[in-house]
Coordinates of C-alpha atoms in Angstrom, one line a residue:
M1 CA -5.0 19.2 20.6
S2 CA -8.2 18.5 18.7
R3 CA -8.4 16.0 15.8
E4 CA -9.3 18.7 13.4
K5 CA -5.8 20.3 14.0
V6 CA -3.7 17.1 13.6
Y7 CA -2.7 15.6 10.3
N8 CA -1.0 12.1 10.5
F9 CA 1.6 11.7 7.7
S10 CA 2.6 8.3 8.9
A11 CA 3.5 5.6 6.4
G12 CA 1.2 3.2 8.1
P13 CA -1.0 2.6 10.0
S14 CA -2.2 5.9 8.4
M15 CA -5.1 8.3 8.7
M16 CA -8.7 6.9 8.4
P17 CA -11.5 9.1 6.8
E18 CA -13.2 11.0 9.7
S19 CA -16.7 10.0 8.5
V20 CA -15.6 6.3 8.7
L21 CA -14.4 6.7 12.2
K22 CA -17.7 8.4 13.2
K23 CA -19.7 5.6 11.5
A24 CA -17.7 2.9 13.3
G25 CA -18.0 4.7 16.5
S26 CA -21.7 5.0 16.3
E27 CA -21.9 1.1 15.7
I28 CA -19.2 0.0 17.9
E29 CA -21.4 -1.3 20.8
D30 CA -24.5 -2.2 18.7
Y31 CA -24.2 -3.1 15.1
K32 CA -27.6 -2.7 13.4
G33 CA -29.6 -3.5 16.5
S34 CA -27.9 -6.9 17.1
G35 CA -26.8 -5.9 20.6
M36 CA -23.2 -6.9 19.6
S37 CA -20.2 -5.2 18.3
V38 CA -18.7 -6.5 15.1
M39 CA -15.6 -7.2 17.2
E40 CA -17.4 -9.8 19.2
M41 CA -19.8 -11.5 16.8
S42 CA -19.0 -15.0 15.3
H43 CA -17.4 -15.0 11.9
R44 CA -19.7 -17.9 11.1
S45 CA -22.8 -15.8 12.0
S46 CA -25.3 -14.8 9.2
L47 CA -24.9 -11.1 10.3
F48 CA -21.1 -11.1 9.8
G49 CA -21.6 -13.2 6.6
E50 CA -23.5 -10.2 5.2
I51 CA -20.7 -7.8 6.2
F52 CA -18.2 -10.1 4.6
A53 CA -20.1 -10.6 1.3
E54 CA -20.9 -6.9 1.0
T55 CA -17.4 -5.8 1.6
K56 CA -16.0 -8.4 -1.0
A57 CA -18.7 -7.1 -3.5
K58 CA -17.7 -3.4 -2.8
L59 CA -14.0 -4.2 -3.4
K60 CA -14.8 -6.1 -6.6
S61 CA -16.7 -3.1 -7.9
A62 CA -14.2 -0.5 -6.8
L63 CA -11.3 -2.2 -8.5
N64 CA -13.5 -3.8 -11.4
V65 CA -12.1 -7.2 -10.4
P66 CA -13.0 -9.7 -13.2
D67 CA -14.7 -13.0 -12.5
S68 CA -11.5 -14.7 -13.4
H69 CA -10.0 -13.5 -10.1
E70 CA -10.8 -14.3 -6.5
I71 CA -10.6 -11.8 -3.5
L72 CA -9.2 -13.2 -0.3
F73 CA -9.3 -11.4 3.1
L74 CA -6.3 -12.8 5.0
Q75 CA -4.0 -12.1 8.0
G76 CA -0.2 -12.0 8.3
G77 CA 0.4 -8.7 6.5
A78 CA 2.4 -8.3 3.3
T79 CA 5.3 -10.1 5.0
L80 CA 3.5 -13.4 5.0
Q81 CA 2.8 -13.1 1.3
F82 CA 6.7 -12.8 0.7
A83 CA 6.6 -16.6 1.5
A84 CA 3.1 -17.5 0.3
I85 CA 3.8 -16.3 -3.2
P86 CA 6.8 -18.4 -4.1
L87 CA 5.3 -21.4 -2.2
N88 CA 2.2 -21.1 -4.4
L89 CA 3.5 -19.9 -7.7
M90 CA 7.1 -20.8 -8.3
G91 CA 6.0 -24.0 -10.1
E92 CA 8.1 -26.9 -11.2
N93 CA 11.1 -24.8 -12.2
K94 CA 11.1 -23.1 -8.8
C95 CA 12.3 -19.9 -10.4
A96 CA 11.0 -16.4 -10.3
D97 CA 11.9 -12.9 -11.5
Y98 CA 12.1 -10.0 -8.9
A99 CA 12.4 -6.3 -9.4
V100 CA 14.3 -4.9 -6.5
T101 CA 13.4 -1.2 -6.3
G102 CA 13.2 -0.7 -2.5
N103 CA 13.4 -2.3 0.9
F104 CA 10.3 -4.5 0.8
S105 CA 10.8 -5.9 -2.7
G106 CA 14.3 -6.7 -1.6
L107 CA 12.9 -8.5 1.5
A108 CA 10.4 -10.3 -0.7
A109 CA 13.3 -11.5 -3.0
K110 CA 15.3 -12.8 -0.1
E111 CA 12.3 -14.7 1.3
A112 CA 11.6 -16.3 -2.0
E113 CA 15.2 -17.5 -2.2
K114 CA 14.3 -20.0 0.5
Y115 CA 12.1 -21.8 -1.9
G116 CA 13.7 -21.6 -5.3
K117 CA 15.9 -19.6 -7.6
V118 CA 15.4 -15.8 -7.7
H119 CA 16.5 -14.0 -10.8
I120 CA 16.9 -10.2 -10.2
A121 CA 15.1 -8.6 -13.2
C122 CA 16.2 -5.1 -12.2
D123 CA 17.8 -3.4 -9.2
S124 CA 17.7 0.3 -8.4
S125 CA 20.2 0.2 -5.5
D126 CA 23.0 1.7 -7.7
R127 CA 21.4 5.1 -7.2
G128 CA 19.9 4.6 -3.7
H129 CA 16.6 3.4 -5.0
S130 CA 15.8 6.9 -6.2
Y131 CA 14.4 5.7 -9.6
I132 CA 12.3 3.0 -11.3
P133 CA 14.4 1.1 -13.9
T134 CA 13.0 1.1 -17.5
Q135 CA 14.6 -2.2 -18.6
L136 CA 13.8 -5.6 -17.3
S137 CA 16.0 -8.8 -17.5
L138 CA 13.6 -11.8 -17.4
S139 CA 14.6 -15.4 -17.0
N140 CA 13.2 -18.0 -19.4
E141 CA 12.8 -20.3 -16.4
S142 CA 10.8 -18.0 -14.2
S143 CA 7.2 -18.7 -13.4
Y144 CA 6.3 -15.1 -12.5
F145 CA 7.6 -11.5 -12.3
Y146 CA 7.3 -9.7 -9.0
Y147 CA 7.4 -6.1 -8.2
C148 CA 6.3 -3.6 -5.6
A149 CA 4.2 -0.8 -7.2
N150 CA 5.0 1.9 -4.6
N151 CA 8.2 2.1 -2.5
T152 CA 7.2 3.7 0.8
I153 CA 10.7 4.2 2.2
Y154 CA 12.3 5.8 -0.8
G155 CA 9.3 7.5 -2.3
T156 CA 9.4 6.0 -5.8
E157 CA 6.4 4.5 -7.7
W158 CA 6.0 2.6 -10.9
Q159 CA 4.2 4.8 -13.4
H160 CA 3.3 1.9 -15.6
V161 CA 2.6 -1.9 -15.4
P162 CA 5.8 -3.6 -16.7
D163 CA 5.7 -5.5 -19.9
T164 CA 6.6 -9.1 -19.3
N165 CA 5.8 -10.6 -22.6
G166 CA 2.8 -12.6 -21.1
K167 CA 4.7 -13.8 -18.0
T168 CA 2.5 -13.8 -14.9
I169 CA 2.7 -10.5 -13.0
V170 CA 2.6 -10.5 -9.2
C171 CA 2.4 -7.0 -7.5
D172 CA 2.6 -5.6 -3.9
M173 CA 0.2 -2.7 -4.0
S174 CA 0.2 -2.2 -0.3
S175 CA 0.7 1.6 -0.4
D176 CA -1.1 2.7 -3.6
I177 CA -4.1 0.3 -3.9
L178 CA -7.5 2.1 -4.4
S179 CA -5.6 5.4 -5.3
K180 CA -6.1 4.8 -9.1
P181 CA -7.8 2.5 -11.5
V182 CA -6.0 -0.8 -12.1
D183 CA -6.5 -3.3 -14.9
V184 CA -6.7 -6.4 -12.6
S185 CA -6.9 -8.7 -15.6
R186 CA -3.2 -7.9 -16.3
F187 CA -2.1 -9.4 -13.0
G188 CA -1.8 -13.0 -11.8
L189 CA -1.8 -11.7 -8.2
I190 CA -2.2 -8.4 -6.4
Y191 CA -1.9 -8.1 -2.7
A192 CA -1.8 -5.3 -0.2
G193 CA -1.6 -4.7 3.5
A194 CA -4.8 -2.7 4.6
Q195 CA -3.2 -0.2 6.9
K196 CA -2.4 2.5 4.4
N197 CA -5.4 3.0 2.1
M198 CA -8.0 0.4 3.1
A199 CA -8.5 -0.4 6.8
P200 CA -6.8 -0.7 10.2
A201 CA -3.8 -3.0 10.4
G202 CA -4.5 -6.6 10.5
L203 CA -6.1 -7.3 7.1
T204 CA -4.3 -8.4 4.0
V205 CA -6.2 -8.4 0.7
V206 CA -5.1 -10.9 -2.0
I207 CA -6.6 -10.8 -5.4
V208 CA -5.5 -13.9 -7.4
A209 CA -6.3 -15.4 -10.7
K210 CA -8.2 -18.6 -10.1
T211 CA -6.1 -20.5 -12.7
L212 CA -3.1 -20.0 -10.4
A213 CA -4.7 -21.9 -7.6
G214 CA -3.6 -25.6 -7.0
R215 CA 0.0 -25.1 -7.9
Q216 CA 1.3 -24.9 -4.4
M217 CA 4.4 -26.8 -3.3
D218 CA 3.9 -29.9 -1.1
I219 CA 5.5 -28.0 1.8
C220 CA 3.1 -25.1 1.6
P221 CA 1.0 -24.7 4.8
S222 CA -2.7 -24.9 4.4
V223 CA -3.2 -21.5 5.8
M224 CA -1.0 -20.2 3.0
S225 CA -2.4 -22.2 0.1
Y226 CA -4.4 -20.0 -2.3
D227 CA -6.2 -23.1 -3.4
T228 CA -7.4 -23.9 0.1
L229 CA -8.2 -20.3 1.0
I230 CA -10.3 -19.9 -2.2
K231 CA -12.2 -23.1 -1.4
K232 CA -12.8 -21.9 2.2
D233 CA -13.7 -18.3 1.0
S234 CA -11.0 -16.9 3.4
M235 CA -12.4 -18.7 6.4
L236 CA -10.1 -21.5 6.9
N237 CA -9.5 -19.8 10.2
T238 CA -11.1 -16.8 11.8
P239 CA -10.6 -13.8 9.5
P240 CA -9.8 -10.2 10.7
C241 CA -13.5 -9.5 11.2
W242 CA -13.3 -5.9 12.4
C243 CA -10.9 -4.9 9.7
I244 CA -13.1 -6.4 7.0
Y245 CA -16.0 -4.3 8.4
M246 CA -13.8 -1.2 8.4
L247 CA -12.8 -1.9 4.8
G248 CA -16.4 -2.0 3.8
L249 CA -17.0 1.5 5.4
V250 CA -13.9 2.9 3.7
L251 CA -15.1 1.6 0.3
D252 CA -18.5 3.4 1.0
W253 CA -16.5 6.6 1.6
L254 CA -14.5 6.1 -1.5
D255 CA -17.5 5.5 -3.6
G256 CA -19.1 8.6 -2.2
I257 CA -16.3 10.8 -3.5
G258 CA -16.3 9.2 -7.0
G259 CA -14.3 6.1 -6.6
V260 CA -10.8 5.4 -7.7
K261 CA -11.0 7.6 -10.9
A262 CA -11.7 10.6 -8.6
M263 CA -9.1 9.6 -6.1
E264 CA -6.5 9.4 -8.9
E265 CA -7.0 13.2 -9.6
I266 CA -7.0 14.0 -5.8
K267 CA -3.8 12.1 -5.2
K268 CA -2.1 13.9 -8.1
E269 CA -3.1 17.3 -6.7
R270 CA -2.1 16.5 -3.2
A271 CA 1.4 15.2 -4.2
Q272 CA 2.0 18.2 -6.6
L273 CA 1.5 20.6 -3.8
I274 CA 4.5 19.2 -2.0
Y275 CA 6.7 18.6 -5.2
D276 CA 6.1 22.3 -6.2
V277 CA 7.6 23.3 -2.9
L278 CA 10.5 21.0 -3.3
D279 CA 11.2 22.0 -6.9
N280 CA 11.3 25.6 -6.0
S281 CA 13.4 25.3 -2.9
K282 CA 17.0 26.0 -2.2
L283 CA 16.8 24.1 1.1
Y284 CA 15.0 20.8 0.5
I285 CA 16.5 17.9 -1.5
P286 CA 14.0 15.5 -2.9
H287 CA 15.1 11.8 -3.0
A288 CA 13.1 10.4 -5.9
E289 CA 14.0 11.4 -9.4
P290 CA 11.4 13.0 -11.6
G291 CA 9.5 10.4 -13.5
S292 CA 9.7 7.9 -10.7
R293 CA 8.2 10.0 -7.9
S294 CA 5.5 8.6 -5.6
D295 CA 2.1 10.3 -5.2
M296 CA 1.8 8.3 -1.9
N297 CA 5.1 8.9 -0.1
V298 CA 7.1 12.1 -0.7
T299 CA 10.7 11.8 0.6
F300 CA 13.1 14.7 1.1
R301 CA 15.8 16.1 3.3
T302 CA 17.7 19.4 4.1
G303 CA 21.2 18.0 3.9
S304 CA 21.6 18.5 7.6
E305 CA 20.5 15.9 10.1
E306 CA 20.3 18.6 12.8
L307 CA 18.0 20.7 10.5
D308 CA 16.0 17.6 9.6
A309 CA 15.3 17.0 13.3
Q310 CA 14.3 20.7 13.8
F311 CA 11.9 20.4 10.9
V312 CA 10.2 17.2 12.3
K313 CA 9.9 18.7 15.7
G314 CA 8.5 22.0 14.5
A315 CA 6.0 20.3 12.3
A316 CA 4.7 18.2 15.2
A317 CA 4.2 21.4 17.3
E318 CA 1.9 22.6 14.5
G319 CA -0.1 19.3 14.3
L320 CA 1.8 17.8 11.4
L321 CA 2.7 14.4 12.7
N322 CA 5.0 11.6 11.8
L323 CA 7.1 13.3 9.2
K324 CA 10.4 11.7 10.2
G325 CA 11.9 9.5 7.4
H326 CA 12.4 5.8 7.7
R327 CA 15.4 4.8 9.9
L328 CA 17.1 3.3 6.8
T329 CA 17.1 6.7 5.0
G330 CA 16.6 9.5 7.6
G331 CA 15.4 12.9 6.4
M332 CA 11.5 13.4 6.1
R333 CA 8.7 11.5 4.5
A334 CA 5.2 12.8 4.0
S335 CA 2.8 9.9 3.4
L336 CA -0.3 11.2 1.4
Y337 CA -2.7 8.3 1.5
N338 CA -6.3 8.4 0.4
A339 CA -7.7 9.7 3.7
M340 CA -5.3 12.6 4.0
P341 CA -7.4 15.8 3.4
M342 CA -6.2 18.5 1.1
E343 CA -6.1 20.8 4.0
G344 CA -3.4 18.7 5.7
V345 CA -1.3 18.9 2.6
R346 CA -1.7 22.7 2.2
A347 CA -0.8 23.0 5.9
L348 CA 2.4 21.0 5.3
A349 CA 3.3 23.0 2.2
E350 CA 2.9 26.3 4.0
Y351 CA 5.0 25.0 7.0
M352 CA 7.7 23.9 4.5
K353 CA 7.9 27.3 3.0
K354 CA 7.9 29.1 6.4
F355 CA 10.7 26.7 7.7
E356 CA 12.9 27.5 4.7
V357 CA 12.4 31.3 5.2
E358 CA 13.1 31.1 9.0
H359 CA 16.4 29.4 8.2
N360 CA 17.5 32.2 5.8
V361 CA 17.8 30.1 2.7

């Protein structure tokens, strides 16, 4: 089966833009006449230093990151940040507010409990994480408010930045970063695993207000200290060099199609194609409630596990891959990240309609 006929709807690692893969392929053995691949050059070399600096500048431009914030290229995934955030930001009160609107925000809250008091500002588990709460309960003692912008497993997304009355906001943007403009100045810290919208797995981007550096607990490991990592410009240890290079190529591609403002319109159109099918179907049951629906991860089911399995198997036969829902929820999940072409979404929408007709609904 040729690549042109395969569309990868995986929640991550996800599709990469075809032009990016071709560019990386053309340079994989010899980067700009150096005789070396980026994968084998020293992270201390002047050549990689150029890649690093250029990629950082491109991301700063793409998200309009103010000079008040520092960009870090780290490892350990979003999971490492579950611990790094409280270790760095909980402060003397050792208390933080967490919004639990899905699996990963719940895991982050549990990890933070190891280092201090976690106050649950809202919890959507009462309706199976099918919605984003509109009211927050914030603690007077807390040093920051934490939320996950997009919940990949349940298919919900915050449509707004929560109002915290000036309290520092920390946000996991792993699955919707670079999909729309963001006012970075409103956040104390933004972080994201790269494997959905930015680069191959292995890179974690952290964008942190410089004023928050230097507040880490005494037990915070150096490799997790934002203060240390800022001073070392992400090079306390060897960074994920290849992934940083790939991020630079993805940012070039994004800029070429009009940047995050253009991507915002594209993502809306992509998601609406699938939600239109769901909203006009007698077979499919969408999980997320209107007003809380994710443009990145569309989750749904038929109501029959057997029929769900048939749907996934039939889709794979047509080159529509990785549509099986997360093991916690079952059903189906279509992840529509930045690199997913509109043709792939149209193909999925048509398959959904055909599957419904074939099953006499």
